[in-house]
Amino acid sequence: MAEQRNDSGPPANGNAGGGVPYAIDLDTFSKRLQALYSHWKEHINELWGSADLFAIATPPPSEDLCYLKSSTLNIWLLGYEFPETIMVFGGKQIHFLCSQKKASLLETVKGSAKDSFDMDVIIHVKQKGDDGTTQMDSVLRAMRSQSKSDSRNTPTVGHIVREAPEGALLEKWADKLKSSGFQLCDISNGLSDLFAVKDQNEITYVKKAAYLTASVMKSFVVPRLEKVIDDEKKITHSALMEDTERAILDPAKIKVKLKAENVDICYPPIFQSGGSFDLRPSASSNDDDLFYDSTSVIICAIGSRYNSYCSNIARTFLIDANTMQMKAYQVLLKAHEAAVGALKPGNQVGAVYQAAVAVVKENAPQLLPNLTKSAGTGIGLEFRESGLTLNVKNDRLLKAGMAFNVSLGFQNLQTESANPKGQNFSLLVADTVIVTNDGCDVVTQLSSKDVRDVAYSFNEGEEEEEEEPKVKVDSTAKEYSKATLRSDNQEMSKEELRKQHQAELARQKNEETARRLAGGDSVTGNNRTSVKTSSELIAYKSVNDLPPPREMMIQVDQKHEAVLVPIYGIMVPFHVATVKTVSSQQDTNRNCYIRIIFNVPGTPFNPHDANTLKNQGAIYLKEVSFRSKDPRHISEVVQQIKTLRRNVVARESERAERATLVTQEKLVLAGNKFKPLRLSELWIRPVFGGRGRKLTGTLEAHVNGFRYSTSRQDEKVDIMYGNIKHAFFQPAEKEMITLVHFHLHNHIMVGNKKTKDVQFYTEVMDVVQTLGGGKRSAYDPDEIEEEQRERDRKNKINMDFQNFVNRVNDLWGQPQFKALDLEFDQPLRELGFYGVHNKSSTFIIPTSSCLVELIETPFFVVTLSEIEIVNLERVGLGQKNFDMAIVFKDFKRAVAKIDSIPCTALDGIKEWLDTTDLKYYESKLNLNWPNILKNIIDDPQGFIDNGGWEFLNLEVSDSESDQSEESDVGYEPSDVEPESESEDEDSGSESLVESDDDEEEEEEESEEERGKTWEELEREASNADREKGDESDSDDERRRRKMKGYGKSRAGPSSSAPKRGRFR
């Protein structure tokens, strides 16, 4: 397979020619130069031909040139290719013979080589127009002088035998080397072994190249083939090749975030069909049309490079395959998987091919002669690393860090076909695989090779019996005249199976619900409605405790938590907890008004606490307003009352919440029995209160529970094993945190917050802001090192969490914890979908027992066993999103809603719900669930008699749509979203005071809206004046006062103030 190179190519080609200002990475140069000399000395006899020196001559640039080891060594050692350059490596000196431009770039390595290895770098500059003879003689003299210093008469000089000299300079060098009298040997094996094991940066480049290759196959090649086949278009193999090559060279078109200047093709993409197949790597795409008739086969192979590192993938697509073709492909797939599985450190390279042969012998021995003679080759800077061919004869040992193109196929197979082009076919599957410490990693697995994803059906309504043995095909089913994926037909059959399963689930669910409702103990569930009581709030126990009277002005007593207001010349105290809202307003006459509204029993939205119930016959002050000429004093009073009230609210809320907590057992600390399992440097959510700097803490697993603590004495949380309902472990992948999360049976207090969800997490990536807007190079060593540090940090944190989770699981596996049935659950990311469960879109992921969202707060945890049914709303009607309503078995529990789920996730969600035995329904509109559940609770027998949940069945509902609307009272769909109720079991209980500042502000606004208008207040004031006989006001004054009041009433209650202080 040819490589396209040019003199001024981008860094992806590794070319240092031309006028582009490149810089050699001296750190990488030093490391790899040391690796080169270490490998040479260690394997000098068996791999390097006992060479005392070796010379590498890189040919001039070419438009079509095979992969060369000389170019590979240039890129591996220096980062770029140096065309028409001769390098000689000796024991104490390195010689470069090159042009002036290249010499200026190579000057930078002199200091690095001298400092690191005491190695002299000597550069021989060939001037333009010079044939280089003088410089070559100088290099040869230096080589002879080194051999004399080593007491050797005739040194052995290594070179690459298979690379024929190209160009006048290299031809002259080859002639001089042959006539120099040196003993020559081949060092190809030494270089191959040197390049075989990749370092971490090289592995990263291979993975990026593989990701690009697999993405092109999945996101471009497969959709393109599907469209061509579906539309029955004609297109040549060469045209497909050109389109695919353009897709590789422009990663942004397939939404791959790699820079175009860093990528290139390994070889022109290969498309083959129509009975003419060549499975050799040197194959090419011809100008024949793509053939996709019955029993035809299409082979596609593509390879791409990232920073000169190669990757490869090959897939075979089957068009209406017969039994023989399907069996052959399935055997090939098993053989390929066996070959990949044999890529383990310590195995011989030949064992990979032997594993594939063993599978073919066992399953289809008649296909053994058609099997390719190798299972692929090593891959890296060279597309085919000659020393790592995966055949029987290769007895080298596999090592972690090696990369392979595992390519396996059957060639020249025959089958029966009406068209001669379909009689001869071949099969090929190839993937890029990296050997790891504990096995291997298939880095091109993004593109599936499963039979369901590569087999197409072109028959009109006909189905092969072996494809669907369990599904009866309806003879009246619609016939399709165009090609469709065989996997699509399987999806249709899955939909039928899913409907059958859902029908059975509906029957079981209605029977279960009927039994539960008949028992009368299920509609309430586990509703604990304890009343939150507050301690009796008394500002002053006696009159003597009142502060000495000052001016008749409103005062705030912080110590006794009281507000003193002047009423009829007396300072009357009110505990701040009795204040509902306080506000101030200034008018145009520089008068400032303050309005205080109190909690009064019997008014809407006002809770009944112990204090009000105790004094039901008392007279209460509802509100009071005052006017002042001192706006500063009014502003201070309002601020003091709000601050004091906020503090009392927080204290009383915490006291009320603690009063409802379930008493838990005491934590038994790990003593001499065992050392507690520990995970350090963790943050906690919800966070502790207080204004100090937040600190990380340590989570420890003790005898009967966990303890989290920081360096502060008051920051400590105990979680008993018996109180844990679900435990989750979510490693960081696309997120910024790795976490463990506990969903509890009963609430606990974290600081001053009552919660059922406690989470401990660590940020896997530091937040860094780059100063300066300059664009950084892809070869910037600092950026590369920073990325590597981030990867290492994330992997280390994930591993630390995984080890902690594994050890805790082992602890929970002991007999004393069997009854708790505890085990860390890990979210199944591949089943996740985006949706809005609170205010913003989040990634919601199923686990084996729950549906969770653990990254954004508030957390979302729904236990699957508590779900009655799931209703998918707003499905269809050409909408892009739909909603999910989760109805719980406890009908008094609010329905959980997940809104704005993309319709692309619909099939996956239905498949997941079906596999977890959850009954789901679909509706075109949002339903009014509070009314529905209220009707079920009020009339459970009527619900059962009317068919239970079958009113949600869309097909049944459509058929009965002509019936009167009165038959569905309580189940009418609504376009208006009902206000969601709290999922907290204790949400129905009320406290004496509100729980936070937001509620306080809302109450202020709502009370002002509910209060009397200023026009009404003005009218009452006028009536009161008239009752006192104060009729001396002139008509003009009364008219002016009336108009002023009317204007204020139009301005709204929030922008006005009373004329004078009044209380009722």
Coordinates of C-alpha atoms in Angstrom, one line a residue, residues 610-870:
A610 CA -48.3 24.6 68.0
N611 CA -48.3 28.3 69.1
T612 CA -51.4 29.3 67.1
L613 CA -53.3 26.2 67.9
K614 CA -52.7 26.8 71.6
N615 CA -54.2 30.4 71.5
Q616 CA -57.1 29.9 69.0
G617 CA -59.3 32.4 70.9
A618 CA -56.8 35.2 70.9
I619 CA -56.9 38.4 68.7
Y620 CA -54.1 38.6 66.2
L621 CA -52.6 41.6 64.5
K622 CA -52.5 40.9 60.7
E623 CA -50.4 43.8 59.4
V624 CA -49.2 47.2 60.3
S625 CA -47.8 50.2 58.3
F626 CA -45.7 53.2 59.5
R627 CA -44.6 56.4 57.9
S628 CA -41.2 57.9 58.6
K629 CA -39.2 60.9 57.4
D630 CA -35.9 58.9 57.9
P631 CA -35.5 56.5 55.0
R632 CA -32.1 55.4 56.3
H633 CA -33.7 54.2 59.6
I634 CA -36.4 52.3 57.7
S635 CA -33.9 50.6 55.4
E636 CA -31.8 49.5 58.4
V637 CA -34.9 48.1 60.2
V638 CA -36.1 46.2 57.2
Q639 CA -32.6 44.7 56.7
Q640 CA -32.3 43.8 60.4
I641 CA -35.7 42.1 60.5
K642 CA -35.0 40.1 57.3
T643 CA -31.6 39.0 58.6
L644 CA -32.9 38.0 62.0
R645 CA -35.8 36.2 60.5
R646 CA -33.6 34.3 58.1
N647 CA -31.4 33.1 61.0
V648 CA -34.4 32.0 63.0
V649 CA -35.9 30.3 59.9
A650 CA -32.7 28.3 59.4
R651 CA -32.5 27.3 63.1
E652 CA -36.1 26.3 63.4
S653 CA -36.1 24.4 60.1
E654 CA -33.1 22.4 61.1
R655 CA -34.6 21.7 64.6
A656 CA -37.9 20.6 62.9
E657 CA -36.1 18.4 60.4
R658 CA -34.0 16.7 63.1
A659 CA -37.1 16.0 65.1
T660 CA -38.4 13.8 62.2
L661 CA -35.2 11.8 61.8
V662 CA -35.3 8.1 62.4
T663 CA -33.0 7.1 65.2
Q664 CA -30.1 5.1 63.8
E665 CA -27.7 2.7 65.4
K666 CA -24.3 4.0 66.6
L667 CA -21.3 3.6 64.4
V668 CA -18.9 0.9 65.6
L669 CA -15.4 1.9 64.7
A670 CA -12.9 -0.6 63.4
G671 CA -10.5 -1.5 66.2
N672 CA -8.0 -4.2 66.3
K673 CA -10.1 -6.5 64.2
F674 CA -9.2 -4.9 60.9
K675 CA -7.9 -1.6 59.5
P676 CA -10.8 0.5 58.1
L677 CA -11.0 0.8 54.3
R678 CA -10.1 4.4 53.4
L679 CA -10.6 6.7 50.5
S680 CA -9.0 10.1 50.8
E681 CA -9.2 13.6 49.3
L682 CA -13.0 13.5 48.8
W683 CA -15.6 16.3 48.5
I684 CA -19.1 15.7 49.9
R685 CA -22.5 16.7 48.5
P686 CA -24.6 18.2 50.0
V687 CA -21.9 20.4 51.4
F688 CA -21.5 21.3 55.1
G689 CA -22.8 24.7 56.1
G690 CA -20.7 27.6 57.4
R691 CA -18.8 30.4 55.7
G692 CA -15.3 28.9 56.1
R693 CA -13.3 27.4 53.3
K694 CA -14.6 24.0 52.2
L695 CA -12.2 21.2 53.0
T696 CA -11.7 17.7 51.5
G697 CA -12.2 14.7 53.8
T698 CA -11.7 11.0 54.1
L699 CA -14.3 8.2 53.8
E700 CA -13.7 5.2 56.0
A701 CA -15.6 1.9 56.0
H702 CA -15.9 0.6 59.6
V703 CA -17.7 -2.4 61.2
N704 CA -21.3 -1.3 60.6
G705 CA -21.1 1.8 58.5
F706 CA -19.1 4.6 56.8
R707 CA -17.7 7.7 58.4
Y708 CA -16.8 10.8 56.4
S709 CA -14.8 13.5 58.3
T710 CA -12.7 16.5 57.5
S711 CA -10.0 18.2 59.6
R712 CA -12.8 20.3 61.3
Q713 CA -14.2 18.6 64.4
D714 CA -17.8 19.5 63.6
E715 CA -17.7 18.2 60.0
K716 CA -18.5 14.5 60.3
V717 CA -21.2 12.2 58.7
D718 CA -22.0 8.6 59.6
I719 CA -23.8 6.4 57.2
M720 CA -25.0 3.0 58.5
Y721 CA -24.9 0.0 56.2
G722 CA -28.4 -0.8 57.2
N723 CA -29.7 2.6 56.1
I724 CA -28.2 2.3 52.6
K725 CA -30.9 1.5 50.0
H726 CA -28.6 1.8 46.9
A727 CA -24.9 2.3 46.4
F728 CA -23.5 3.6 43.1
F729 CA -20.0 3.9 41.7
Q730 CA -19.6 6.1 38.6
P731 CA -16.0 6.5 37.2
A732 CA -15.2 9.6 35.2
E733 CA -15.4 9.2 31.5
K734 CA -16.8 12.3 29.9
E735 CA -17.5 13.9 33.3
M736 CA -15.1 15.9 35.5
I737 CA -15.7 13.8 38.6
T738 CA -15.4 10.2 39.9
L739 CA -18.0 9.5 42.6
V740 CA -19.6 7.0 45.0
H741 CA -23.2 7.8 45.9
F742 CA -25.5 6.4 48.6
H743 CA -29.3 6.6 48.3
L744 CA -30.7 6.0 51.8
H745 CA -33.8 4.4 53.3
N746 CA -34.2 7.2 55.9
H747 CA -33.0 10.8 56.0
I748 CA -29.9 11.9 57.7
M749 CA -28.4 15.3 58.5
V750 CA -25.4 16.6 56.6
G751 CA -24.5 19.8 58.3
N752 CA -27.8 21.5 58.6
K753 CA -29.4 19.8 55.6
K754 CA -31.8 16.9 55.7
T755 CA -31.1 14.5 52.8
K756 CA -31.6 10.9 51.5
D757 CA -28.7 11.2 49.0
V758 CA -25.1 11.6 50.0
Q759 CA -22.3 11.7 47.5
F760 CA -18.5 11.6 47.8
Y761 CA -16.4 12.7 44.7
T762 CA -13.1 13.8 43.5
E763 CA -12.4 16.1 40.5
V764 CA -10.3 14.2 38.0
M765 CA -9.1 17.3 36.1
D766 CA -7.7 20.5 37.4
V767 CA -9.3 23.7 36.2
V768 CA -6.6 25.5 34.3
Q769 CA -6.8 28.9 32.5
T770 CA -4.2 29.4 29.8
L771 CA -2.8 32.9 29.9
G772 CA -2.4 34.5 26.5
G773 CA -4.5 33.8 23.4
G774 CA -1.7 32.3 21.3
K775 CA -2.4 29.1 19.4
R776 CA -0.3 26.2 20.7
S777 CA 1.3 23.7 18.4
A778 CA 0.1 20.1 18.3
Y779 CA 3.8 19.2 18.9
D780 CA 4.1 21.5 22.0
P781 CA 5.8 19.2 24.5
D782 CA 4.3 21.1 27.4
E783 CA 0.8 20.6 26.1
I784 CA 1.4 16.9 25.3
E785 CA 2.9 16.4 28.8
E786 CA -0.1 18.2 30.3
E787 CA -2.6 16.0 28.5
Q788 CA -0.7 12.9 29.6
R789 CA -0.7 14.1 33.2
E790 CA -4.5 14.6 33.0
R791 CA -5.0 11.1 31.6
D792 CA -2.8 9.6 34.2
R793 CA -4.5 11.5 37.0
K794 CA -8.0 10.4 35.8
N795 CA -6.9 6.7 35.4
K796 CA -5.3 6.8 38.9
I797 CA -8.4 8.3 40.6
N798 CA -10.7 5.8 38.8
M799 CA -8.5 2.9 39.8
D800 CA -8.4 4.1 43.5
F801 CA -12.2 4.4 43.6
Q802 CA -12.5 1.0 41.9
N803 CA -10.2 -0.7 44.4
F804 CA -12.1 0.9 47.3
V805 CA -15.5 -0.3 45.8
N806 CA -14.1 -3.8 45.3
R807 CA -12.9 -4.0 48.9
V808 CA -16.2 -2.7 50.3
N809 CA -18.1 -5.2 48.1
D810 CA -16.0 -8.0 49.6
L811 CA -16.8 -6.7 53.1
W812 CA -20.5 -6.6 52.2
G813 CA -20.2 -10.2 51.0
Q814 CA -19.6 -11.4 54.6
P815 CA -22.4 -13.5 56.2
Q816 CA -23.5 -10.7 58.6
F817 CA -24.3 -8.4 55.7
K818 CA -26.1 -10.9 53.5
A819 CA -29.5 -9.8 54.6
L820 CA -28.8 -6.2 53.5
D821 CA -28.2 -7.3 49.9
L822 CA -25.7 -4.5 49.3
E823 CA -23.5 -4.1 46.3
F824 CA -22.1 -1.1 44.4
D825 CA -24.1 -0.6 41.2
Q826 CA -22.4 1.0 38.2
P827 CA -24.5 3.1 35.7
L828 CA -24.8 1.5 32.2
R829 CA -23.7 4.5 30.2
E830 CA -24.5 2.9 26.8
L831 CA -28.2 2.9 27.8
G832 CA -28.2 6.5 28.9
F833 CA -30.2 9.4 27.4
Y834 CA -30.6 13.1 27.9
G835 CA -33.6 14.6 29.6
V836 CA -34.8 17.3 32.0
H837 CA -35.8 16.1 35.4
N838 CA -35.3 19.4 37.2
K839 CA -34.4 22.6 35.3
S840 CA -31.7 21.7 32.8
S841 CA -30.9 18.8 30.5
T842 CA -28.8 16.1 32.1
F843 CA -27.6 12.7 31.1
I844 CA -29.8 10.1 32.8
I845 CA -28.4 6.6 33.1
P846 CA -30.1 3.3 34.0
T847 CA -28.4 0.8 36.4
S848 CA -29.4 -2.8 37.1
S849 CA -31.9 -1.6 39.8
C850 CA -32.4 2.2 39.3
L851 CA -32.6 5.1 37.0
V852 CA -30.2 7.7 38.1
E853 CA -28.6 11.1 37.4
L854 CA -25.7 11.7 39.8
I855 CA -23.7 14.6 38.4
E856 CA -26.0 17.6 38.6
T857 CA -28.0 18.5 41.7
P858 CA -30.7 17.8 42.7
F859 CA -29.8 14.1 42.2
F860 CA -32.3 11.8 40.5
V861 CA -32.7 8.3 41.9
V862 CA -35.7 6.1 41.0
T863 CA -35.9 2.5 42.2
L864 CA -37.2 0.3 39.4
S865 CA -39.0 -2.1 41.8
E866 CA -41.1 0.9 43.1
I867 CA -42.4 1.8 39.6
E868 CA -46.0 0.9 38.7
I869 CA -45.9 1.9 35.0
V870 CA -44.1 4.3 32.7

